[in-house]
Coordinates of C-alpha atoms in Angstrom, one line a residue:
S1 CA -15.9 -38.1 -43.1
G2 CA -15.7 -35.9 -46.3
V3 CA -15.8 -32.5 -44.5
Y4 CA -12.8 -30.4 -44.2
L5 CA -12.3 -27.3 -41.9
N6 CA -9.6 -24.6 -42.1
E7 CA -9.2 -20.8 -41.2
T8 CA -7.2 -18.5 -43.4
I9 CA -5.8 -14.7 -42.9
S10 CA -6.0 -12.3 -45.9
R11 CA -5.7 -8.7 -46.2
R12 CA -8.2 -6.2 -47.4
R13 CA -7.2 -3.6 -50.0
Q14 CA -8.1 -0.9 -47.7
G15 CA -5.9 -2.5 -45.1
G16 CA -6.4 -4.8 -42.2
Q17 CA -6.6 -8.4 -41.7
V18 CA -9.7 -10.6 -42.5
Y19 CA -10.0 -14.1 -40.9
T20 CA -11.9 -16.5 -42.9
R21 CA -13.2 -19.9 -41.9
V22 CA -13.3 -22.3 -44.8
M23 CA -15.2 -25.4 -44.9
S24 CA -15.4 -27.8 -47.6
A25 CA -17.6 -31.0 -47.9
I26 CA -17.9 -33.5 -50.7
V27 CA -21.6 -33.7 -52.0
P28 CA -22.5 -37.2 -50.8
E29 CA -23.4 -38.4 -54.3
H30 CA -19.6 -37.8 -55.4
R31 CA -17.8 -39.2 -52.5
D32 CA -15.9 -41.4 -55.0
D33 CA -15.1 -39.0 -57.7
W34 CA -14.9 -35.6 -56.0
K35 CA -16.8 -33.8 -59.0
R36 CA -18.8 -31.7 -56.7
V37 CA -17.6 -30.1 -53.5
L38 CA -19.5 -27.6 -51.6
T39 CA -17.3 -24.7 -49.9
T40 CA -18.6 -22.3 -47.2
L41 CA -16.6 -19.2 -46.5
V42 CA -17.3 -17.3 -43.2
D43 CA -15.9 -14.0 -41.7
V44 CA -14.8 -14.9 -38.1
S45 CA -12.8 -11.7 -37.9
D46 CA -14.7 -10.6 -34.8
R47 CA -14.2 -13.8 -33.1
K48 CA -10.7 -14.1 -33.7
R49 CA -10.0 -10.4 -32.7
A50 CA -12.0 -11.2 -29.4
E51 CA -9.7 -14.2 -28.8
I52 CA -6.5 -12.2 -29.6
E53 CA -7.6 -9.5 -27.3
L54 CA -8.5 -11.9 -24.5
Y55 CA -5.2 -13.6 -25.0
S56 CA -3.1 -10.2 -24.9
A57 CA -5.3 -9.4 -21.7
K58 CA -4.1 -12.6 -20.0
E59 CA -0.3 -11.9 -20.9
A60 CA -0.7 -8.4 -19.5
A61 CA -2.3 -9.7 -16.3
D62 CA 0.6 -12.4 -15.9
R63 CA 3.0 -9.8 -16.5
S64 CA 1.5 -7.4 -13.8
N65 CA 1.3 -10.2 -11.4
K66 CA 5.2 -11.2 -12.2
A67 CA 5.8 -7.3 -11.7
K68 CA 3.9 -7.4 -8.3
S69 CA 5.6 -10.5 -6.7
Q70 CA 9.0 -9.2 -7.8
F71 CA 8.1 -5.6 -6.3
L72 CA 7.0 -7.3 -3.1
A73 CA 9.9 -9.5 -2.8
S74 CA 12.4 -6.6 -3.4
M75 CA 10.7 -4.2 -1.1
S76 CA 10.2 -6.6 1.6
H77 CA 13.7 -6.6 2.5
E78 CA 14.1 -3.0 2.2
L79 CA 11.4 -2.3 4.7
R80 CA 12.1 -5.1 6.9
T81 CA 15.6 -3.8 7.6
P82 CA 14.6 -0.3 9.1
L83 CA 11.5 -2.0 10.8
N84 CA 13.4 -4.5 12.8
A85 CA 15.7 -1.4 13.8
I86 CA 12.4 0.2 15.1
I87 CA 11.0 -2.4 16.6
G88 CA 14.2 -3.3 18.3
F89 CA 15.0 0.2 19.8
S90 CA 11.4 1.1 20.8
D91 CA 11.4 -2.2 22.6
I92 CA 14.6 -1.0 24.6
M93 CA 13.1 2.3 25.3
R94 CA 9.6 1.3 26.3
Q95 CA 11.1 -1.4 28.9
E96 CA 13.5 1.3 30.0
M97 CA 16.5 -1.0 29.8
F98 CA 19.3 1.8 30.3
G99 CA 17.3 3.7 32.8
P100 CA 13.9 5.3 33.4
F101 CA 12.4 8.0 31.3
G102 CA 12.3 11.6 32.8
E103 CA 8.8 11.9 31.5
T104 CA 6.4 8.8 31.4
R105 CA 4.7 9.9 28.1
Y106 CA 7.9 9.2 26.2
R107 CA 7.5 5.5 27.4
D108 CA 4.1 5.5 26.0
Y109 CA 5.2 6.9 22.8
A110 CA 7.9 4.2 22.6
G111 CA 5.2 1.7 23.1
D112 CA 3.0 3.0 20.3
I113 CA 6.1 3.1 18.0
Y114 CA 6.6 -0.6 19.0
D115 CA 3.0 -1.5 18.3
S116 CA 3.1 0.3 14.9
G117 CA 6.1 -1.3 13.6
L118 CA 5.1 -4.7 14.5
H119 CA 1.6 -3.9 12.9
L120 CA 3.2 -2.9 9.7
L121 CA 5.8 -5.8 9.8
Q122 CA 2.8 -8.2 10.1
L123 CA 1.2 -6.5 7.1
I124 CA 4.4 -7.0 4.9
N125 CA 4.5 -10.5 6.0
D126 CA 0.8 -11.2 5.2
M127 CA 1.0 -9.5 1.6
L128 CA 4.1 -11.7 0.8
D129 CA 2.4 -14.8 1.9
L130 CA -0.6 -13.8 -0.2
S131 CA 1.5 -13.0 -3.1
R132 CA 3.4 -16.3 -3.2
I133 CA 0.2 -18.2 -2.8
E134 CA -1.5 -16.3 -5.7
A135 CA 1.6 -16.9 -7.7
G136 CA 1.7 -20.6 -7.2
K137 CA 5.0 -20.4 -5.4
Y138 CA 4.1 -21.4 -1.8
D139 CA 6.4 -24.1 -0.8
M140 CA 4.3 -26.9 0.4
R141 CA 5.9 -29.5 2.9
E142 CA 3.5 -32.2 3.8
E143 CA 3.9 -34.4 6.9
R144 CA 1.9 -36.5 9.1
L145 CA -0.1 -34.2 11.7
S146 CA -1.4 -34.8 14.9
V147 CA -4.4 -32.6 15.8
P148 CA -3.8 -32.5 19.7
D149 CA 0.0 -31.4 18.9
L150 CA -1.4 -28.8 16.4
F151 CA -4.2 -27.3 18.8
D152 CA -1.5 -27.3 21.6
W153 CA 0.8 -25.2 19.7
V154 CA -1.7 -22.9 18.5
L155 CA -3.3 -22.2 22.1
N156 CA 0.2 -21.6 23.4
M157 CA 0.9 -19.1 20.8
I158 CA -2.3 -17.4 21.4
E159 CA -2.4 -17.5 25.0
P160 CA -0.9 -13.9 25.8
Q161 CA -3.7 -12.5 23.6
V162 CA -6.4 -14.9 25.3
I163 CA -5.3 -13.7 28.8
T164 CA -5.3 -9.9 27.7
S165 CA -8.8 -10.4 26.2
G166 CA -10.4 -12.1 29.2
V167 CA -12.0 -15.0 26.8
E168 CA -12.4 -18.4 27.3
I169 CA -11.2 -21.2 24.9
S170 CA -12.4 -24.8 24.9
Q171 CA -11.2 -27.6 23.0
S172 CA -12.9 -30.9 21.7
I173 CA -11.2 -33.3 19.6
C174 CA -12.8 -36.5 18.8
P175 CA -11.2 -39.5 20.8
D176 CA -10.5 -41.7 17.4
M177 CA -9.2 -38.4 15.5
P178 CA -6.9 -39.9 12.8
F179 CA -3.4 -38.2 11.8
F180 CA -3.5 -36.4 8.5
N181 CA -1.2 -35.1 6.0
A182 CA -0.7 -31.4 5.4
D183 CA 1.8 -28.7 5.6
L184 CA 2.5 -27.9 9.3
R185 CA 3.4 -24.2 8.9
A186 CA 0.2 -23.7 6.8
M187 CA -2.2 -25.4 9.3
R188 CA -0.5 -23.6 12.1
Q189 CA -1.0 -20.2 10.4
I190 CA -4.9 -21.0 9.1
L191 CA -5.9 -21.8 13.0
L192 CA -3.9 -19.0 14.3
N193 CA -5.7 -16.7 12.2
L194 CA -9.0 -18.1 12.7
L195 CA -8.5 -18.1 16.6
S196 CA -6.9 -14.6 16.7
N197 CA -10.1 -13.3 14.9
A198 CA -12.2 -15.1 17.1
V199 CA -10.4 -13.7 20.3
K200 CA -10.5 -10.2 19.0
F201 CA -14.1 -10.0 18.3
T202 CA -15.4 -12.0 21.5
P203 CA -16.5 -10.1 24.5
R204 CA -14.7 -10.5 27.7
G205 CA -16.1 -13.4 29.6
M206 CA -17.4 -15.2 26.4
G207 CA -16.3 -18.3 25.1
I208 CA -14.6 -19.8 22.0
E209 CA -14.6 -23.4 21.0
L210 CA -11.9 -25.0 19.1
S211 CA -13.0 -28.7 17.7
A212 CA -12.0 -31.4 15.3
F213 CA -13.6 -34.6 14.1
Q214 CA -13.8 -36.9 11.1
D215 CA -16.9 -36.7 9.2
A216 CA -18.4 -40.1 9.5
E217 CA -19.9 -39.9 6.0
T218 CA -17.3 -38.4 3.9
G219 CA -14.3 -39.3 5.9
E220 CA -13.1 -35.6 5.7
I221 CA -11.0 -34.0 8.3
V222 CA -13.0 -31.2 10.0
L223 CA -11.5 -28.3 12.1
R224 CA -14.0 -25.8 13.7
V225 CA -13.4 -22.4 15.3
A226 CA -16.8 -21.2 16.9
D227 CA -17.0 -17.9 19.0
K228 CA -19.8 -16.2 20.6
G229 CA -18.8 -12.7 19.5
R230 CA -20.6 -9.8 17.7
G231 CA -20.7 -11.8 14.4
I232 CA -20.1 -10.4 10.8
P233 CA -22.6 -7.8 9.3
A234 CA -24.8 -9.7 6.4
R235 CA -23.7 -7.3 4.0
L236 CA -20.0 -8.2 4.6
L237 CA -20.6 -12.2 4.8
S238 CA -19.9 -12.7 1.1
K239 CA -16.9 -10.7 0.8
I240 CA -15.2 -11.1 4.2
T241 CA -12.6 -13.5 2.9
D242 CA -11.6 -11.2 0.3
P243 CA -8.1 -9.3 1.0
F244 CA -8.2 -6.3 3.0
V245 CA -11.9 -6.8 4.2
Q246 CA -12.6 -6.1 7.9
A247 CA -15.6 -6.7 9.8
G248 CA -14.7 -4.7 13.0
D249 CA -14.2 -0.8 13.4
P250 CA -11.0 0.2 12.0
M251 CA -10.8 3.1 14.9
S252 CA -10.6 0.4 17.5
A253 CA -7.2 -0.5 18.7
R254 CA -8.2 -3.8 19.9
E255 CA -9.6 -4.6 16.4
T256 CA -6.8 -3.5 14.2
G257 CA -5.3 -6.0 11.6
T258 CA -4.0 -6.2 8.3
G259 CA -7.6 -7.8 6.8
L260 CA -5.6 -10.4 5.1
G261 CA -5.9 -13.1 7.6
L262 CA -9.1 -14.8 6.5
S263 CA -8.1 -14.6 2.7
I264 CA -4.6 -16.2 3.7
S265 CA -6.4 -19.0 5.6
K266 CA -9.0 -19.8 2.7
S267 CA -6.1 -19.7 0.0
L268 CA -4.1 -22.0 2.3
V269 CA -6.9 -24.3 2.7
L270 CA -7.6 -24.5 -1.0
L271 CA -4.0 -25.4 -1.5
H272 CA -4.6 -28.3 0.3
G273 CA -7.6 -29.4 -1.8
G274 CA -10.2 -28.3 1.0
K275 CA -12.8 -25.7 1.5
M276 CA -13.4 -22.9 4.3
L277 CA -17.1 -22.5 5.2
L278 CA -18.0 -19.4 7.3
T279 CA -21.4 -18.6 8.9
S280 CA -22.1 -15.8 11.2
T281 CA -25.3 -14.0 12.9
E282 CA -24.8 -10.5 14.3
H283 CA -24.6 -10.4 18.0
V284 CA -24.6 -14.2 18.1
G285 CA -21.2 -15.4 16.8
T286 CA -19.1 -17.0 14.1
T287 CA -18.4 -20.3 12.9
V288 CA -15.4 -21.2 10.5
T289 CA -15.2 -24.7 9.3
I290 CA -12.2 -26.2 7.5
R291 CA -13.0 -29.4 5.6
L292 CA -10.0 -31.4 4.3
P293 CA -10.5 -34.1 1.9
A294 CA -10.5 -37.8 2.9
D295 CA -7.4 -38.7 1.0
R296 CA -5.5 -36.5 3.5
V297 CA -6.0 -39.0 6.3
A298 CA -2.7 -40.6 7.1
V299 CA -2.5 -44.2 6.4
V300 CA -1.4 -46.1 9.7
K301 CA 1.2 -48.8 8.9
S302 CA 0.7 -52.4 10.3
R303 CA 3.5 -52.1 12.7
E304 CA 2.2 -48.9 14.0
S305 CA -1.2 -50.6 14.6
A306 CA 0.4 -53.3 16.3
E307 CA 2.0 -51.1 18.7

């Protein structure tokens, strides 16, 4: 083409480096003999310094993330060991396994210790999960999943919370719902987090619907949790999936949580190539929709179809 581009580094007499962009082009009338060459020099020091600063900032951020992950991994063991002892011994005390307390308040205190220990352990586990996801170290083990089996497991796990809260959960699964490929532990965690939130913020006697269907137009797998709870304030709606953001009153015992459930759920959905959509109206309710791409629909083998 007759155009040559290069960048050079030189030093000023007063000190410091100068980054120069050199562009040379052969004058069209002299392409054969190269007797006339036009050369342009441009000082690009500012741009190069910005690039270097950006690269350095990225390296620093990577080092920071690595240090954070290593810190969380090492601290998790140090914290879990005493926490397990606290939870175990307080559970023995609150159940009065070795005889009754002389004062009932001691039993209440043991219950508070037990609940606080569980809450702190959940926070540690959630932080580790989020850290692994952000670092790209979440171990995805995909398998063919059945929506009815998935829903049954989640509903069984959350049953004690449902009974205590006095809410009602109904489920609706499309009759021809296909199997889909995903990580079982991740999908269980996503739905458990969403249902737990729905139960937490739904008044006694009100309902929650857990549903699933395949989008007829896109072929996507759609999982949905809809409640008739208090809803999310409009000012929080755009950032409710950020870590540690909570919609409820932190002083309410029923609404305690780590503030990581929605953030982890969204991150796990993204790992599956899907998206999590959240709509909410205060005093009306909240709907969270999980949409997984159509290529996650499990292809049924011919022998299975014949059966």
